[in-house]
Coordinates of C-alpha atoms (C1' of nucleotides) in Angstrom, one line a residue:
Chain R
X1 CA 25.3 1.6 -74.9
X2 CA 21.9 2.0 -76.4
X3 CA 22.8 -0.1 -79.5
X4 CA 23.0 -3.7 -78.4
X5 CA 23.5 -6.6 -80.8
X6 CA 19.8 -7.5 -80.5
X7 CA 18.9 -4.0 -81.5
X8 CA 20.4 -4.5 -84.9
X9 CA 17.5 -5.5 -87.1
X10 CA 19.6 -7.4 -89.6
X11 CA 21.4 -9.4 -87.0
X12 CA 18.2 -10.3 -85.2
X13 CA 15.9 -11.0 -88.0
X14 CA 18.2 -13.0 -90.2
X15 CA 19.8 -15.0 -87.4
X16 CA 16.6 -16.2 -86.1
X17 CA 16.3 -19.5 -87.9
X18 CA 20.0 -20.5 -87.5
X19 CA 19.7 -20.0 -83.8
X20 CA 16.3 -21.8 -83.6
X21 CA 16.4 -24.5 -80.9
X22 CA 13.7 -26.7 -82.5
X23 CA 14.8 -26.4 -86.1
X24 CA 16.1 -30.0 -86.3
X25 CA 12.7 -31.3 -85.1
X26 CA 10.8 -29.0 -87.4
X27 CA 9.9 -29.1 -91.1
X28 CA 12.8 -26.6 -91.7
X29 CA 15.3 -29.1 -90.3
X30 CA 16.6 -30.2 -93.7
X31 CA 17.0 -26.8 -95.3
X32 CA 20.5 -25.5 -96.3
X33 CA 21.8 -22.0 -95.5
X34 CA 20.4 -20.3 -98.6
X35 CA 16.9 -21.9 -98.3
X36 CA 16.8 -21.1 -94.7
X37 CA 17.6 -17.5 -95.3
X38 CA 14.7 -17.3 -97.9
X39 CA 12.5 -19.3 -95.5
X40 CA 13.2 -16.8 -92.8
X41 CA 12.5 -13.9 -95.2
X42 CA 9.0 -15.0 -95.9
X43 CA 8.2 -15.8 -92.2
X44 CA 6.9 -13.6 -89.5
X45 CA 7.5 -14.3 -85.8
X46 CA 4.4 -14.0 -83.6
X47 CA 3.9 -14.3 -79.9
X48 CA 0.6 -15.4 -78.4
X49 CA -0.6 -15.0 -74.9
X50 CA -2.4 -17.9 -73.1
X51 CA -5.8 -18.7 -74.7
X52 CA -5.2 -16.4 -77.6
X53 CA -6.3 -17.9 -80.9
X54 CA -3.9 -18.8 -83.7
X55 CA -6.8 -19.4 -86.1
X56 CA -10.3 -20.5 -86.0
X57 CA -12.1 -23.3 -87.9
X58 CA -14.1 -22.0 -90.9
X59 CA -11.9 -19.0 -91.4
X60 CA -10.1 -18.5 -94.7
X61 CA -6.7 -20.2 -94.2
X62 CA -4.4 -17.3 -95.0
X63 CA -1.4 -18.5 -93.0
X64 CA 0.5 -21.7 -92.0
X65 CA 2.3 -21.9 -88.7
X66 CA 5.4 -23.5 -87.3
X67 CA 5.4 -23.7 -83.5
X68 CA 8.6 -22.8 -81.8
X69 CA 7.7 -22.4 -78.2
X70 CA 4.8 -23.3 -75.9
X71 CA 1.8 -25.6 -76.4
X72 CA -1.3 -25.1 -78.5
X73 CA -4.6 -27.0 -78.5
X74 CA -6.2 -28.0 -81.8
X75 CA -9.9 -28.6 -81.7
X76 CA -13.2 -28.8 -83.4
X77 CA -16.6 -27.8 -82.1
X78 CA -20.0 -29.2 -82.8
X79 CA -22.9 -26.8 -83.3
X80 CA -24.1 -27.4 -79.7
X81 CA -20.8 -26.7 -78.1
X82 CA -19.4 -30.1 -77.7
X83 CA -15.7 -30.0 -78.2
X84 CA -13.1 -32.5 -79.5
X85 CA -9.5 -31.7 -79.1
X86 CA -7.8 -33.3 -82.1
X87 CA -4.3 -32.7 -80.9
X88 CA -1.8 -30.7 -78.8
X89 CA 0.9 -29.0 -80.8
X90 CA 4.4 -28.7 -79.3
X91 CA 7.6 -26.9 -80.4
X92 CA 8.6 -28.2 -83.8
X93 CA 5.1 -29.1 -84.9
X94 CA 3.8 -27.8 -88.2
X95 CA 0.3 -26.5 -88.5
X96 CA -0.3 -26.2 -92.2
X97 CA -1.3 -29.5 -93.7
X98 CA -4.7 -28.5 -95.1
X99 CA -6.7 -29.9 -98.0
X100 CA -8.9 -26.8 -98.4
X101 CA -8.5 -23.1 -98.2
X102 CA -10.3 -22.9 -94.9
X103 CA -9.1 -24.0 -91.5
X104 CA -10.8 -27.3 -90.6
X105 CA -10.0 -26.9 -86.9
X106 CA -9.2 -24.2 -84.5
X107 CA -6.0 -23.6 -82.7
X108 CA -5.2 -21.6 -79.7
X109 CA -2.3 -21.0 -77.3
X110 CA -2.4 -22.9 -74.0
X111 CA 0.5 -21.1 -72.4
X112 CA 2.8 -18.5 -73.9
X113 CA 3.3 -19.5 -77.5
X114 CA 5.7 -18.5 -80.3
X115 CA 5.2 -19.4 -83.9
X116 CA 6.7 -18.7 -87.3
X117 CA 3.8 -17.5 -89.5
X118 CA 3.8 -17.7 -93.3
X119 CA 1.4 -16.5 -95.8
X120 CA -0.1 -19.5 -97.5
X121 CA 0.9 -18.2 -101.0
X122 CA 4.5 -17.5 -100.1
X123 CA 4.8 -20.9 -98.4
X124 CA 3.2 -22.8 -101.3
X125 CA 5.6 -21.0 -103.7
X126 CA 8.5 -21.9 -101.5
X127 CA 7.8 -25.6 -101.3
X128 CA 6.9 -26.0 -104.9
X129 CA 10.4 -25.0 -105.9
X130 CA 11.9 -27.4 -103.3
X131 CA 11.0 -31.0 -103.8
X132 CA 13.2 -32.1 -101.0
X133 CA 11.3 -29.9 -98.6
X134 CA 8.0 -31.2 -99.9
X135 CA 9.2 -34.7 -99.1
X136 CA 9.9 -33.6 -95.5
X137 CA 6.4 -32.1 -95.2
X138 CA 5.1 -35.4 -96.5
X139 CA 6.8 -37.2 -93.7
X140 CA 5.3 -34.9 -91.2
X141 CA 1.8 -35.4 -92.7
X142 CA 2.3 -39.2 -92.6
X143 CA 3.4 -39.1 -89.0
X144 CA 0.4 -36.9 -88.1
X145 CA -1.9 -39.3 -89.9
X146 CA -0.5 -42.2 -88.0
X147 CA -1.0 -40.4 -84.7
X148 CA -4.6 -39.6 -85.7
X149 CA -5.2 -43.3 -86.3
X150 CA -3.8 -44.2 -83.0
X151 CA -6.0 -41.6 -81.4
X152 CA -9.0 -43.2 -83.1
X153 CA -8.2 -46.5 -81.5
X154 CA -8.0 -44.7 -78.2
X155 CA -11.3 -42.9 -78.6
X156 CA -13.2 -45.8 -80.0
X157 CA -11.9 -48.8 -78.1
X158 CA -10.3 -47.9 -74.8
X159 CA -11.6 -47.5 -71.3
X160 CA -11.3 -44.2 -69.4
X161 CA -8.4 -45.7 -67.4
X162 CA -6.5 -46.8 -70.5
X163 CA -7.2 -43.4 -72.1
X164 CA -5.6 -41.5 -69.3
X165 CA -2.6 -43.8 -69.0
X166 CA -2.0 -43.8 -72.8
X167 CA -2.3 -40.0 -72.8
X168 CA 0.2 -39.6 -70.0
X169 CA 2.7 -42.0 -71.5
X170 CA 2.3 -40.5 -75.0
X171 CA 2.7 -37.0 -73.7
X172 CA 5.7 -37.8 -71.7
X173 CA 7.3 -39.4 -74.8
X174 CA 6.5 -36.3 -76.9
X175 CA 8.0 -34.0 -74.3
X176 CA 11.1 -36.2 -74.1
X177 CA 11.4 -36.0 -77.9
X178 CA 11.7 -32.2 -77.7
X179 CA 14.3 -32.5 -75.0
X180 CA 12.1 -32.1 -71.9
X181 CA 12.6 -35.3 -70.0
X182 CA 12.3 -34.2 -66.5
X183 CA 10.9 -36.4 -63.8
X184 CA 7.6 -34.7 -63.6
X185 CA 5.4 -34.6 -66.8
X186 CA 4.3 -31.0 -67.4
X187 CA 0.6 -30.7 -68.2
X188 CA 0.1 -27.1 -69.2
X189 CA -3.4 -27.9 -70.6
X190 CA -6.5 -27.9 -68.3
X191 CA -8.4 -31.0 -67.2
X192 CA -11.1 -29.9 -69.6
X193 CA -8.6 -30.0 -72.5
X194 CA -7.5 -33.5 -71.5
X195 CA -11.1 -34.6 -71.2
X196 CA -12.0 -33.2 -74.6
X197 CA -8.9 -34.9 -76.1
X198 CA -9.8 -38.3 -74.7
X199 CA -13.6 -38.2 -75.2
X200 CA -14.3 -38.1 -71.5
X201 CA -15.7 -35.6 -69.0
X202 CA -13.6 -33.5 -66.7
X203 CA -14.9 -35.4 -63.7
X204 CA -13.8 -38.7 -65.1
X205 CA -10.3 -37.4 -65.8
X206 CA -10.1 -36.0 -62.3
X207 CA -11.4 -39.1 -60.7
X208 CA -9.1 -41.4 -62.7
X209 CA -6.0 -39.3 -61.9
X210 CA -6.9 -39.3 -58.2
X211 CA -7.3 -43.0 -58.3
X212 CA -4.0 -43.4 -60.0
X213 CA -2.5 -41.4 -57.2
X214 CA -4.2 -43.5 -54.5
X215 CA -2.8 -46.6 -56.2
X216 CA 0.7 -45.0 -56.1
X217 CA 1.1 -45.0 -59.9
X218 CA 1.7 -41.3 -59.9
X219 CA 1.7 -38.1 -57.8
X220 CA -0.4 -35.1 -58.9
X221 CA 1.6 -31.9 -58.6
X222 CA 0.8 -28.3 -59.7
X223 CA 1.2 -28.1 -63.4
X224 CA 1.7 -31.8 -64.0
X225 CA 2.1 -35.3 -62.7
X226 CA 5.0 -37.4 -61.6
X227 CA 5.0 -41.0 -62.8
X228 CA 6.0 -43.3 -60.0
X229 CA 5.3 -46.5 -61.9
X230 CA 6.0 -45.9 -65.6
X231 CA 5.9 -49.6 -66.2
X232 CA 2.4 -50.0 -65.0
X233 CA 1.3 -46.9 -66.9
X234 CA 2.9 -48.2 -70.1
X235 CA 1.2 -51.6 -69.6
X236 CA -2.2 -49.8 -69.2
X237 CA -1.5 -47.7 -72.3
X238 CA -0.6 -50.7 -74.5
X239 CA -3.3 -53.1 -73.2
Chain S
X1 CA -8.6 -67.1 -133.3
X2 CA -6.4 -68.0 -130.3
X3 CA -4.6 -64.7 -130.3
X4 CA -7.1 -62.1 -129.1
X5 CA -6.3 -58.5 -128.4
X6 CA -6.2 -59.1 -124.7
X7 CA -3.7 -61.9 -125.3
X8 CA -1.1 -59.4 -126.5
X9 CA 0.9 -58.5 -123.4
X10 CA 1.9 -55.1 -124.6
X11 CA -1.5 -54.0 -125.6
X12 CA -3.0 -55.2 -122.3
X13 CA -0.3 -54.1 -119.9
X14 CA 0.4 -50.7 -121.3
X15 CA -3.2 -49.7 -121.9
X16 CA -4.3 -50.4 -118.3
X17 CA -3.8 -47.0 -116.8
X18 CA -5.2 -45.0 -119.7
X19 CA -8.3 -47.0 -119.5
X20 CA -8.6 -46.8 -115.7
X21 CA -12.0 -45.6 -114.7
X22 CA -10.9 -44.1 -111.3
X23 CA -7.7 -42.5 -112.5
X24 CA -9.0 -39.0 -112.3
X25 CA -9.9 -39.6 -108.6
X26 CA -6.6 -41.2 -107.8
X27 CA -3.1 -40.0 -107.1
X28 CA -2.2 -40.8 -110.7
X29 CA -4.8 -38.4 -112.0
X30 CA -2.4 -35.6 -112.8
X31 CA 0.2 -37.6 -114.6
X32 CA 0.9 -37.1 -118.3
X33 CA 1.3 -39.8 -120.9
X34 CA 4.9 -40.5 -120.4
X35 CA 4.8 -40.5 -116.6
X36 CA 1.7 -42.7 -116.7
X37 CA 3.5 -45.2 -118.9
X38 CA 6.4 -45.4 -116.4
X39 CA 4.0 -45.5 -113.5
X40 CA 2.3 -48.4 -115.1
X41 CA 5.6 -50.1 -115.7
X42 CA 6.5 -50.2 -112.0
X43 CA 3.0 -51.3 -110.9
X44 CA 1.5 -54.7 -110.6
X45 CA -2.2 -55.4 -110.8
X46 CA -3.5 -57.6 -108.0
X47 CA -6.9 -59.1 -107.4
X48 CA -8.1 -60.0 -103.9
X49 CA -11.0 -62.2 -102.8
X50 CA -13.3 -61.1 -100.0
X51 CA -11.5 -61.1 -96.6
X52 CA -8.1 -61.6 -98.2
X53 CA -5.4 -59.4 -96.6
X54 CA -3.6 -56.6 -98.5
X55 CA -1.2 -56.2 -95.7
X56 CA -1.0 -56.6 -92.0
X57 CA 0.1 -54.1 -89.2
X58 CA 3.6 -54.6 -88.1
X59 CA 4.8 -56.2 -91.3
X60 CA 7.7 -54.7 -93.2
X61 CA 6.0 -52.2 -95.6
X62 CA 7.3 -53.5 -98.9
X63 CA 4.5 -52.2 -101.1
X64 CA 2.1 -49.3 -101.5
X65 CA -1.3 -49.7 -103.0
X66 CA -3.8 -47.9 -105.1
X67 CA -7.3 -49.2 -105.0
X68 CA -9.1 -49.5 -108.3
X69 CA -12.2 -51.6 -107.5
X70 CA -14.0 -52.9 -104.4
X71 CA -13.9 -51.8 -100.8
X72 CA -11.2 -52.5 -98.2
X73 CA -11.3 -52.1 -94.4
X74 CA -8.3 -50.5 -92.7
X75 CA -8.0 -51.4 -89.0
X76 CA -5.8 -51.7 -85.9
X77 CA -6.0 -54.3 -83.3
X78 CA -5.3 -54.1 -79.5
X79 CA -3.4 -57.0 -77.9
X80 CA -6.7 -58.3 -76.4
X81 CA -8.5 -58.4 -79.8
X82 CA -10.4 -55.2 -79.6
X83 CA -10.5 -53.7 -83.1
X84 CA -10.8 -50.2 -84.4
X85 CA -11.5 -49.7 -88.1
X86 CA -9.7 -46.5 -89.0
X87 CA -11.2 -46.3 -92.4
X88 CA -12.8 -47.9 -95.4
X89 CA -10.9 -47.6 -98.7
X90 CA -12.8 -47.1 -102.0
X91 CA -11.7 -47.0 -105.6
X92 CA -9.3 -44.1 -106.1
X93 CA -8.0 -44.3 -102.6
X94 CA -4.2 -44.5 -102.0
X95 CA -2.8 -46.7 -99.3
X96 CA 0.8 -45.7 -99.0
X97 CA 1.1 -42.7 -96.7
X98 CA 3.4 -44.1 -94.1
X99 CA 5.9 -42.6 -91.7
X100 CA 7.8 -45.8 -91.0
X101 CA 8.9 -48.8 -92.9
X102 CA 6.3 -51.0 -91.2
X103 CA 2.6 -50.9 -91.8
X104 CA 0.9 -49.2 -88.9
X105 CA -2.5 -50.7 -89.7
X106 CA -3.9 -53.8 -91.5
X107 CA -6.0 -53.8 -94.6
X108 CA -8.1 -56.4 -96.1
X109 CA -10.6 -56.8 -98.9
X110 CA -14.3 -56.6 -97.9
X111 CA -15.6 -57.6 -101.3
X112 CA -13.8 -58.4 -104.5
X113 CA -10.9 -55.9 -104.6
X114 CA -8.5 -54.8 -107.3
X115 CA -5.3 -52.8 -106.5
X116 CA -2.3 -51.5 -108.3
X117 CA 0.7 -52.6 -106.2
X118 CA 4.1 -50.8 -106.2
X119 CA 7.3 -51.7 -104.5
X120 CA 8.0 -49.0 -102.0
X121 CA 11.5 -48.3 -103.5
X122 CA 10.2 -48.0 -107.1
X123 CA 7.4 -45.8 -105.9
X124 CA 9.7 -43.6 -103.8
X125 CA 12.1 -43.2 -106.7
X126 CA 9.2 -42.3 -109.0
X127 CA 7.8 -39.6 -106.8
X128 CA 11.2 -38.1 -105.9
X129 CA 11.7 -37.2 -109.5
X130 CA 8.3 -35.7 -109.9
X131 CA 7.6 -32.8 -107.6
X132 CA 4.2 -32.2 -109.1
X133 CA 3.2 -35.8 -108.2
X134 CA 4.5 -35.3 -104.7
X135 CA 2.3 -32.3 -104.4
X136 CA -0.7 -34.4 -105.3
X137 CA 0.2 -37.1 -102.8
X138 CA 0.4 -34.3 -100.3
X139 CA -3.1 -33.2 -101.0
X140 CA -4.3 -36.8 -100.5
X141 CA -2.5 -36.9 -97.2
X142 CA -4.0 -33.7 -96.1
X143 CA -7.5 -34.8 -97.0
X144 CA -6.9 -38.1 -95.2
X145 CA -5.8 -36.2 -92.1
X146 CA -8.9 -34.0 -92.2
X147 CA -11.1 -37.1 -92.4
X148 CA -9.3 -38.6 -89.5
X149 CA -9.9 -35.5 -87.4
X150 CA -13.6 -35.5 -88.2
X151 CA -13.6 -39.2 -87.2
X152 CA -12.1 -38.2 -83.9
X153 CA -15.0 -35.8 -83.3
X154 CA -17.4 -38.6 -84.1
X155 CA -15.7 -41.1 -81.9
X156 CA -15.1 -38.8 -78.9
X157 CA -18.2 -36.6 -78.8
X158 CA -21.2 -38.1 -80.6
X159 CA -24.0 -40.4 -79.5
X160 CA -24.6 -43.8 -81.1
X161 CA -27.5 -42.3 -83.1
X162 CA -25.4 -39.5 -84.4
X163 CA -22.6 -41.8 -85.2
X164 CA -24.7 -44.1 -87.4
X165 CA -26.4 -41.1 -89.1
X166 CA -23.1 -39.5 -89.8
X167 CA -21.6 -42.7 -91.1
X168 CA -24.5 -43.3 -93.5
X169 CA -24.4 -39.7 -94.8
X170 CA -20.6 -39.7 -95.2
X171 CA -20.6 -43.1 -96.9
X172 CA -23.3 -42.0 -99.3
X173 CA -21.3 -38.9 -100.2
X174 CA -18.2 -40.9 -100.8
X175 CA -20.0 -43.4 -103.0
X176 CA -21.5 -40.5 -104.9
X177 CA -18.1 -39.0 -105.4
X178 CA -16.9 -42.1 -107.2
X179 CA -20.0 -42.2 -109.3
X180 CA -22.2 -44.5 -107.4
X181 CA -25.2 -42.4 -106.5
X182 CA -28.0 -44.8 -106.6
X183 CA -31.0 -44.6 -104.3
X184 CA -29.9 -47.3 -102.0
X185 CA -26.6 -46.9 -100.2
X186 CA -24.5 -50.0 -100.6
X187 CA -23.0 -51.3 -97.4
X188 CA -20.6 -54.1 -98.4
X189 CA -19.1 -54.1 -94.9
X190 CA -20.6 -56.1 -92.0
X191 CA -22.3 -54.7 -89.0
X192 CA -19.3 -55.6 -87.0
X193 CA -17.1 -53.5 -89.4
X194 CA -19.5 -50.6 -88.9
X195 CA -19.5 -51.0 -85.1
X196 CA -15.7 -51.2 -85.0
X197 CA -15.5 -48.0 -87.2
X198 CA -17.9 -46.1 -85.0
X199 CA -16.6 -47.3 -81.6
X200 CA -19.9 -49.2 -80.9
X201 CA -21.0 -52.8 -80.5
X202 CA -22.7 -54.7 -83.2
X203 CA -25.9 -54.8 -81.1
X204 CA -26.0 -51.0 -80.8
X205 CA -25.5 -50.6 -84.6
X206 CA -28.3 -53.2 -85.3
X207 CA -30.7 -51.6 -82.8
X208 CA -30.1 -48.1 -84.0
X209 CA -30.6 -49.1 -87.7
X210 CA -33.8 -50.9 -86.8
X211 CA -35.0 -47.9 -84.9
X212 CA -34.3 -45.6 -87.8
X213 CA -36.3 -48.0 -89.9
X214 CA -39.2 -47.9 -87.4
X215 CA -39.0 -44.1 -87.5
X216 CA -39.2 -44.2 -91.3
X217 CA -35.8 -42.6 -91.8
X218 CA -34.6 -45.4 -93.9
X219 CA -35.3 -49.0 -95.1
X220 CA -32.9 -51.8 -94.5
X221 CA -32.3 -53.8 -97.6
X222 CA -29.9 -56.7 -98.3
X223 CA -26.5 -55.2 -98.9
X224 CA -27.4 -51.7 -97.8
X225 CA -30.0 -49.2 -96.8
X226 CA -32.3 -46.8 -98.6
X227 CA -32.5 -43.3 -97.1
X228 CA -36.1 -42.2 -97.0
X229 CA -35.4 -39.0 -95.1
X230 CA -31.9 -37.7 -96.1
X231 CA -32.6 -34.3 -94.5
X232 CA -33.2 -35.8 -91.1
X233 CA -30.2 -38.0 -91.5
X234 CA -28.0 -35.1 -92.4
X235 CA -29.4 -33.0 -89.5
X236 CA -28.5 -35.8 -87.1
X237 CA -25.0 -36.1 -88.7
X238 CA -24.3 -32.4 -88.4
X239 CA -25.8 -31.8 -84.9
Chain P
dC1 C1' -9.8 -11.6 -47.6
dG2 C1' -13.3 -12.4 -50.6
dA3 C1' -14.0 -13.6 -55.2
dT4 C1' -13.0 -16.2 -59.1
dG5 C1' -11.8 -20.1 -61.7
dA6 C1' -9.8 -24.8 -61.8
dC7 C1' -10.2 -28.9 -59.8
dT8 C1' -12.1 -32.7 -56.8
dT9 C1' -15.6 -35.5 -54.7
dG10 C1' -20.1 -37.7 -54.1
dA11 C1' -24.7 -39.5 -55.4
dG12 C1' -27.7 -40.9 -58.8
dG13 C1' -29.0 -41.8 -63.5
dG14 C1' -28.7 -43.3 -68.2
dA15 C1' -26.7 -44.6 -72.7
dA16 C1' -24.4 -48.2 -74.4
dT17 C1' -22.5 -52.7 -73.3
dT18 C1' -22.7 -57.5 -72.0
dC19 C1' -24.8 -61.7 -72.0
dA20 C1' -28.0 -64.7 -74.1
dA21 C1' -31.4 -66.3 -77.1
dC22 C1' -33.5 -66.2 -81.4
dC23 C1' -34.2 -65.5 -86.5
dG24 C1' -33.3 -65.7 -91.5
dT25 C1' -30.4 -66.9 -95.3
dC26 C1' -27.4 -69.5 -97.8
dG27 C1' -24.7 -73.4 -99.1
dT28 C1' -24.0 -78.4 -98.5
dG29 C1' -24.6 -83.0 -98.2
dG30 C1' -27.5 -86.9 -97.0
Chain L
dC1 C1' -35.4 -81.8 -102.1
dC2 C1' -35.0 -80.6 -97.7
dA3 C1' -32.6 -81.0 -93.3
dC4 C1' -29.0 -78.8 -91.1
dG5 C1' -25.2 -76.2 -89.7
dA6 C1' -22.8 -71.9 -90.1
dC7 C1' -23.0 -67.3 -90.2
dG8 C1' -24.6 -62.7 -90.0
dG9 C1' -28.0 -60.2 -88.0
dT10 C1' -31.8 -59.0 -84.6
dT11 C1' -34.0 -58.6 -80.2
dG12 C1' -34.4 -58.8 -75.1
dA13 C1' -32.9 -58.3 -70.2
dA14 C1' -29.6 -57.1 -67.0
dT15 C1' -25.4 -54.7 -66.0
dT16 C1' -21.8 -51.3 -66.0
dC17 C1' -19.1 -47.7 -66.9
dC18 C1' -19.2 -43.2 -67.5
dC19 C1' -22.0 -39.1 -67.4
dT20 C1' -24.9 -35.6 -65.1
dC21 C1' -25.9 -32.9 -61.5
dA22 C1' -24.5 -30.8 -57.3
dA23 C1' -21.6 -29.5 -53.7
dG24 C1' -17.3 -28.7 -51.8
dT25 C1' -12.1 -27.7 -51.8
dC26 C1' -8.1 -25.4 -53.2
dA27 C1' -5.1 -22.0 -55.3
dT28 C1' -4.5 -17.5 -57.2
dC29 C1' -5.2 -12.7 -57.4
dG30 C1' -7.3 -8.3 -57.1

DNA sequence: CGATGACTTGAGGGAATTCAACCGTCGTGG
DNA sequence: CCACGACGGTTGAATTCCCTCAAGTCATCG
């Protein structure tokens, strides 16, 4: 019984996309059987350990990525070390919308991450022949841009309290969207990651969360928080 | 002599795009003669007076726009009136990358503005038949997204001084890109607009500019500033 | 169990805001 | 022609929210 089904390379490699749990959420969601097979042919599956880098800002952008499992942080550094997290990538997210041939931000795995990796040339060739697919990528870019604009409002015009509340509510909604709608909101990223995402310090994040707990808006648990008063949190986030 | 050339509707209407000064910078830059004629056919030229609205956040997004003259501010409001300017649009800029059928931000004219306006349906139909054009829109979206991420760094991790310097340098470069590279940097937007773009108050913007002037980095003139020490400004912006 | 790293808590300080007054320019109408 | 109001911008003083610095706690892991 050495030869199992998963030991058959054809079976395994070419069934990957069809079996993919996040395909419908991803850019590849609209592809038909044939396109999907070709798409799979030009992709390479890669696993990354926590804190391993997917790519680094400034590097030649050789690959584009499609996240299939785990969470990644996307960030930019200033010369003196100050960091801004520009986003967290979840399963289904596409990291390949780039105007130049160099990465403009860095990305690394927060927990155990799986990605489909494509060479930029092969990917470009693939989309150029498939207008419908291009249209879908466009939608993803548009959504990404809208999120970025909302983040600008948050960074520029909201208080620390509002930032944290908005982050928790937004993160919960994104988790729900990919099917994870448990009671407790999983927060695989560190406090420092959250701080760098919200334009705050780690201390302010910590203090604000503790205060929210004192005020019975939530409970801090290992690896996340549990929202006791989602209504109040949503009100804070919207305000 | 009542009938002049410009009184001939055919001549006027169908020559517009070919004569357009910002076409090469715009999404329509890559279109050939035939496509351009069709593009022009589905467009409507609109002029806006200072402070007139192009569209408002929340409205049904019936049109997309292509700026041909003037400057527009793009912004989002919080329920309590706090405002975040998410960008300034210049000639050549495209306002139509939207994930939903409602505008996610508002746009209005800062000075005298000209736009090409397209119904969303006609525009969508046009691009769906022209993969090459879609690719160009993608590039614009990607560039827009990169700018948004840089703005996040600015809003989240830079000091007031750095914000102002980065804004001036970035604005100068954008003006130069559309052919306006005079000594003085034109600032058609108000101090309040700048403040709302940088996540500051109008007082801080004013104070910082005056300080820059005291320190001989620039001179404040009506309608703009003149950079005396672009090197220092660039250093501040990068730092 | 000690060490390490992530997180929390406290005290004090500072950058930017808030509140308030003032200045300059432009357009209007007496 | 100039007084005047409106508006955008500047300047000053006081305040505040968040940051910095520092110490302490907690969980995890060799």
